[in-house]
Amino acid sequence: MSENVSSLLYIVSGVLFIMALRGLSHPTTSRQGNMYGMVGMGLAILTTLVGHPPSGAGAWVLVLLGLGLGGGAGAVIAKRVPMTAMPQLVAAFHSLVGLAAVAVAAGALYAPQAFGIIENGHFHKQSLFEMGLGVAIGAITFTGSVIAFAKLDGRMSGKPIMLPQRHLINALLAAGLVLLLALFIGTESKGLFWLIVILSLVLGGLIIIPIGGADMPVVVSMLNSYSGWAAAGIGFTLGNLALIITGALVGSSGAILSYIMCHAMNRSFISVILGGFGGDTAVAGSGQVETRPVKQGSADDAAYIMKNAERVIIVPGYGMAVAQAQHSLREMADMLKKEGVDVKYAIHPVAGRMPGHMNVLLAEANVPYDEVFELEDINGEFPQADVAFVIGANDVTNPAAKTDKTSPIYGMPILDVEKAKTVLFIKRGMGSGYAGVENEVFFRDNTMMLFGDAKKVVDHILKAF
Ligand code: NAP
């Protein structure tokens, strides 16, 4: 295959990746988007294999083994993983992208002829720069993602660990990396290459350790962005157009997603990176136990109130995802609609544990898209609503975000559920949400707590209907 043809095919796969991103931006087109992405990746792999075939049977066996084992493991994991564990899975996968960038750069360093980056016994300076930068970003992504995975999966405390002088240490490490990179380009020393790897691995860990559980999804998307830039850097070394395009797409989309999440939480990107928000309760899901009395109701009470309501706004959150209550919830909404009740869903941009988490679950339960509203479109309707039905959400309804300057969620826009005539709050107990802060809405006169697993409570309400 000529270079021109393979470049053209790589551009076609790049266009398919862009169409995939476009498709994934809405639940109605997301399957199609996934399909474009798969075809694009298949085309890129085939073009690489035909354009630069592995030399010899042994290399073919290795490539096919890698494809089979990697693809097989990916398929099994994707089938098995619950939606609630998706953020840590993404973090784990990013760590592999980082590791791959390190492995490819090392491959290029030890077999430069295969990559055409050496002339008269000396590396091209530009290739040394790409290799050094790619390997540094890859190694930072690797350890950073492993720690993000451990925190999100509850294998490590979600509490921010504040090391003394951490900003100074990180700045010194970063400066050391720049120096090593310059020396590596000048000397072509393999020892310096591995020193860059070691320093970057340490820096990746140190950057992520102080970041609290609640900020972890932002960090995961930031690492996603890093892994993209690492891949793009390695794409330049390999002279592979598909890798450059894909890396740039992943890098920029991850950066945009981080920005959107920070904006939705009213946090600056710098404050997330500097760490400190979110506590142990964050990863455990709930922590503080409150002793003040609350008004408690039963499924029968809830069914009675909602049947007699005109307008009900449903506010789903992380607890709905844990309980997998979305199907029962849709059945409940269908019943209410039959009774002539106007039912809408209010989605907070950071409800759940990843962007679009609630939209995906509601789409899976076939909730009509025209009943689902974003925060800014529905917030003004709570004062007219008879019932705000909060199912497994907590932080995204917490008025402390508006009133308490000392609260870690201060400034985050929230859904004004407390303005509805009645607030029905489903959760298992008095535990706090991800940010580990108490919610005053539980104690308001117009709030009725419905304690229990979200799915079980909704099923009981359905029976009570
Ligand atoms: P949340 O504040 O974490 O609260 C979820 C609540 O669900 C908990 O208080 C828990 O209370 C309850 N719960 C857990 N399992 C349950 C079950 N089986 N049945 C019923 N209730 C259950 O959730 P949220 O309101 O969705 O807020 C999301 C949080 O994640 C925010 O702090 C946001 O900043 C953060 N975050 C999200 C993203 C994102 O992209 N979505 C990104 C970054 C940060 P009990 O333990 O008492 O049941």
Short mmCIF file of C-alpha atoms in Angstrom, two decimals, residues 16-243:
data_model
loop_
_atom_site.label_atom_id
_atom_site.label_comp_id
_atom_site.label_asym_id
_atom_site.label_seq_id
_atom_site.Cartn_x
_atom_site.Cartn_y
_atom_site.Cartn_z
CA LEU A 16 -15.02 8.47 11.60
CA PHE A 17 -13.61 9.21 15.09
CA ILE A 18 -14.91 12.79 14.88
CA MET A 19 -18.32 11.43 13.83
CA ALA A 20 -18.12 9.03 16.79
CA LEU A 21 -17.56 11.92 19.23
CA ARG A 22 -20.43 13.83 17.64
CA GLY A 23 -22.72 10.77 17.94
CA LEU A 24 -21.75 10.15 21.57
CA SER A 25 -22.88 13.65 22.53
CA HIS A 26 -26.56 12.57 22.66
CA PRO A 27 -28.23 9.35 23.89
CA THR A 28 -30.29 9.00 20.68
CA THR A 29 -27.18 8.90 18.49
CA SER A 30 -24.70 7.31 20.89
CA ARG A 31 -25.00 3.76 19.52
CA GLN A 32 -24.39 5.07 16.04
CA GLY A 33 -21.44 7.07 17.40
CA ASN A 34 -19.99 3.91 18.93
CA MET A 35 -20.36 2.14 15.60
CA TYR A 36 -18.46 4.91 13.76
CA GLY A 37 -15.71 4.68 16.38
CA MET A 38 -15.42 0.89 15.97
CA VAL A 39 -15.31 1.07 12.16
CA GLY A 40 -12.73 3.90 12.37
CA MET A 41 -10.52 1.89 14.71
CA GLY A 42 -10.87 -1.28 12.59
CA LEU A 43 -9.85 0.70 9.50
CA ALA A 44 -6.86 2.27 11.29
CA ILE A 45 -5.62 -1.13 12.49
CA LEU A 46 -6.06 -2.74 9.06
CA THR A 47 -4.30 0.16 7.32
CA THR A 48 -1.36 -0.14 9.73
CA LEU A 49 -1.13 -3.91 9.31
CA VAL A 50 -1.33 -3.77 5.50
CA GLY A 51 0.74 -0.61 5.09
CA HIS A 52 3.50 -1.69 7.50
CA PRO A 53 3.11 -5.47 7.82
CA PRO A 54 4.86 -7.15 10.75
CA SER A 55 8.14 -8.64 9.58
CA GLY A 56 7.96 -12.42 9.76
CA ALA A 57 5.62 -15.04 11.19
CA GLY A 58 6.76 -14.45 14.78
CA ALA A 59 5.81 -10.76 14.62
CA TRP A 60 2.41 -11.63 13.12
CA VAL A 61 1.78 -14.09 15.95
CA LEU A 62 2.66 -11.41 18.50
CA VAL A 63 0.37 -8.83 16.84
CA LEU A 64 -2.56 -11.26 16.55
CA LEU A 65 -2.02 -12.47 20.11
CA GLY A 66 -2.06 -8.87 21.35
CA LEU A 67 -5.21 -8.09 19.38
CA GLY A 68 -6.95 -11.27 20.53
CA LEU A 69 -5.98 -11.04 24.20
CA GLY A 70 -6.50 -7.27 24.46
CA GLY A 71 -9.74 -7.25 22.48
CA GLY A 72 -11.04 -10.34 24.33
CA ALA A 73 -10.23 -8.94 27.78
CA GLY A 74 -11.78 -5.56 26.81
CA ALA A 75 -14.99 -7.22 25.60
CA VAL A 76 -15.37 -9.37 28.76
CA ILE A 77 -14.68 -6.40 31.08
CA ALA A 78 -17.10 -4.14 29.18
CA LYS A 79 -19.86 -6.76 29.45
CA ARG A 80 -19.32 -7.36 33.16
CA VAL A 81 -18.65 -3.89 34.57
CA PRO A 82 -21.59 -2.25 36.36
CA MET A 83 -22.38 1.35 35.35
CA THR A 84 -21.43 2.53 38.84
CA ALA A 85 -17.88 1.21 38.39
CA MET A 86 -17.37 2.92 35.02
CA PRO A 87 -15.20 5.83 36.29
CA GLN A 88 -12.61 3.49 37.86
CA LEU A 89 -12.64 1.30 34.76
CA VAL A 90 -11.90 4.33 32.60
CA ALA A 91 -9.08 5.27 34.99
CA ALA A 92 -7.66 1.73 34.76
CA PHE A 93 -7.79 1.82 30.95
CA HIS A 94 -6.04 5.21 30.87
CA SER A 95 -3.20 3.75 32.88
CA LEU A 96 -2.72 1.23 30.06
CA VAL A 97 -2.61 4.02 27.45
CA GLY A 98 0.12 5.70 29.51
CA LEU A 99 2.04 2.44 29.81
CA ALA A 100 1.69 1.81 26.07
CA ALA A 101 3.17 5.26 25.35
CA VAL A 102 6.18 4.39 27.56
CA ALA A 103 6.59 0.98 25.88
CA VAL A 104 6.41 2.43 22.33
CA ALA A 105 8.91 5.18 23.16
CA ALA A 106 11.29 2.60 24.67
CA GLY A 107 10.82 0.47 21.54
CA ALA A 108 11.73 3.44 19.37
CA LEU A 109 14.81 4.16 21.49
CA TYR A 110 16.14 0.61 21.30
CA ALA A 111 15.19 -0.12 17.64
CA PRO A 112 15.40 3.28 15.96
CA GLN A 113 16.07 1.81 12.48
CA ALA A 114 12.61 0.24 12.47
CA PHE A 115 11.11 3.68 13.04
CA GLY A 116 13.40 5.55 10.61
CA ILE A 117 14.43 8.03 13.29
CA ILE A 118 18.19 7.57 13.12
CA GLU A 119 20.71 8.83 10.55
CA ASN A 120 24.51 8.33 10.57
CA GLY A 121 24.29 6.81 14.04
CA HIS A 122 22.43 9.80 15.53
CA PHE A 123 18.76 10.20 16.38
CA HIS A 124 16.77 13.02 14.80
CA LYS A 125 16.61 15.76 17.47
CA GLN A 126 12.89 16.19 16.87
CA SER A 127 12.29 12.45 17.47
CA LEU A 128 14.23 12.61 20.74
CA PHE A 129 12.02 15.51 21.87
CA GLU A 130 8.82 13.63 20.91
CA MET A 131 10.03 10.47 22.61
CA GLY A 132 11.09 12.27 25.79
CA LEU A 133 7.89 14.28 26.07
CA GLY A 134 5.66 11.32 25.13
CA VAL A 135 7.32 9.03 27.65
CA ALA A 136 7.07 11.65 30.42
CA ILE A 137 3.35 12.28 29.81
CA GLY A 138 2.78 8.52 29.45
CA ALA A 139 4.50 7.71 32.76
CA ILE A 140 2.67 10.55 34.60
CA THR A 141 -0.61 9.24 33.17
CA PHE A 142 0.25 5.70 34.25
CA THR A 143 0.84 6.26 37.97
CA GLY A 144 -1.77 9.05 38.13
CA SER A 145 -4.40 6.74 36.67
CA VAL A 146 -3.45 3.83 38.92
CA ILE A 147 -3.94 6.05 41.99
CA ALA A 148 -7.20 7.48 40.58
CA PHE A 149 -8.40 3.89 40.05
CA ALA A 150 -7.43 2.89 43.62
CA LYS A 151 -9.24 5.92 45.10
CA LEU A 152 -12.39 5.49 43.01
CA ASP A 153 -12.52 1.76 43.65
CA GLY A 154 -12.25 2.25 47.41
CA ARG A 155 -8.88 0.41 47.50
CA MET A 156 -7.26 3.58 48.81
CA SER A 157 -8.74 6.31 50.97
CA GLY A 158 -10.53 9.00 48.97
CA LYS A 159 -9.30 11.50 51.54
CA PRO A 160 -6.88 14.07 50.15
CA ILE A 161 -3.40 13.22 51.45
CA MET A 162 -1.58 16.51 51.98
CA LEU A 163 2.15 15.91 51.84
CA PRO A 164 4.25 18.68 53.37
CA GLN A 165 5.78 21.06 50.79
CA ARG A 166 4.02 19.14 48.02
CA HIS A 167 3.76 22.12 45.67
CA LEU A 168 7.48 22.80 46.05
CA ILE A 169 8.36 19.12 45.54
CA ASN A 170 6.15 18.90 42.44
CA ALA A 171 7.62 22.11 41.01
CA LEU A 172 11.16 20.81 41.60
CA LEU A 173 10.29 17.48 39.97
CA ALA A 174 8.76 19.28 36.97
CA ALA A 175 11.83 21.49 36.63
CA GLY A 176 14.05 18.39 36.94
CA LEU A 177 12.08 16.75 34.13
CA VAL A 178 12.58 19.73 31.81
CA LEU A 179 16.33 19.63 32.53
CA LEU A 180 16.52 15.87 31.95
CA LEU A 181 14.59 16.23 28.69
CA ALA A 182 17.08 18.84 27.45
CA LEU A 183 20.03 16.63 28.47
CA PHE A 184 18.43 13.58 26.84
CA ILE A 185 18.03 15.43 23.54
CA GLY A 186 21.62 16.58 23.75
CA THR A 187 23.24 13.28 24.79
CA GLU A 188 20.83 10.57 23.47
CA SER A 189 21.58 8.70 26.72
CA LYS A 190 19.38 5.67 27.45
CA GLY A 191 20.07 6.14 31.17
CA LEU A 192 18.57 9.64 31.05
CA PHE A 193 15.54 8.25 29.21
CA TRP A 194 14.86 5.86 32.11
CA LEU A 195 15.50 8.63 34.63
CA ILE A 196 12.77 10.65 32.88
CA VAL A 197 10.47 7.61 33.21
CA ILE A 198 11.19 7.22 36.95
CA LEU A 199 10.78 10.93 37.74
CA SER A 200 7.53 11.07 35.75
CA LEU A 201 6.14 8.00 37.51
CA VAL A 202 6.81 9.66 40.88
CA LEU A 203 5.35 12.99 39.72
CA GLY A 204 2.16 11.28 38.41
CA GLY A 205 1.56 9.73 41.84
CA LEU A 206 2.36 12.92 43.75
CA ILE A 207 0.00 15.03 41.62
CA ILE A 208 -3.00 12.73 42.17
CA ILE A 209 -2.52 11.68 45.84
CA PRO A 210 -3.66 15.06 47.30
CA ILE A 211 -6.81 15.18 45.18
CA GLY A 212 -9.97 14.21 47.07
CA GLY A 213 -12.55 11.65 45.95
CA ALA A 214 -15.14 14.20 44.83
CA ASP A 215 -12.76 15.69 42.30
CA MET A 216 -11.66 12.32 40.97
CA PRO A 217 -13.97 12.28 37.90
CA VAL A 218 -12.41 15.60 36.80
CA VAL A 219 -8.99 14.06 37.34
CA VAL A 220 -9.93 10.98 35.32
CA SER A 221 -10.96 13.16 32.42
CA MET A 222 -7.77 15.21 32.80
CA LEU A 223 -5.70 12.00 32.70
CA ASN A 224 -7.73 11.00 29.66
CA SER A 225 -6.54 14.21 28.07
CA TYR A 226 -2.91 13.51 29.08
CA SER A 227 -3.07 9.99 27.63
CA GLY A 228 -4.29 11.51 24.35
CA TRP A 229 -1.37 13.94 24.18
CA ALA A 230 1.05 11.11 25.04
CA ALA A 231 -0.37 9.05 22.17
CA ALA A 232 -0.15 12.04 19.79
CA GLY A 233 3.50 12.58 20.81
CA ILE A 234 4.31 8.93 20.09
CA GLY A 235 2.35 9.24 16.81
CA PHE A 236 4.89 11.84 15.67
CA THR A 237 7.78 9.51 16.57
CA LEU A 238 6.21 6.64 14.64
CA GLY A 239 5.12 8.93 11.81
CA ASN A 240 1.63 7.48 12.24
CA LEU A 241 -1.08 9.90 11.18
CA ALA A 242 -3.92 7.90 12.78
CA LEU A 243 -2.20 8.00 16.18
#
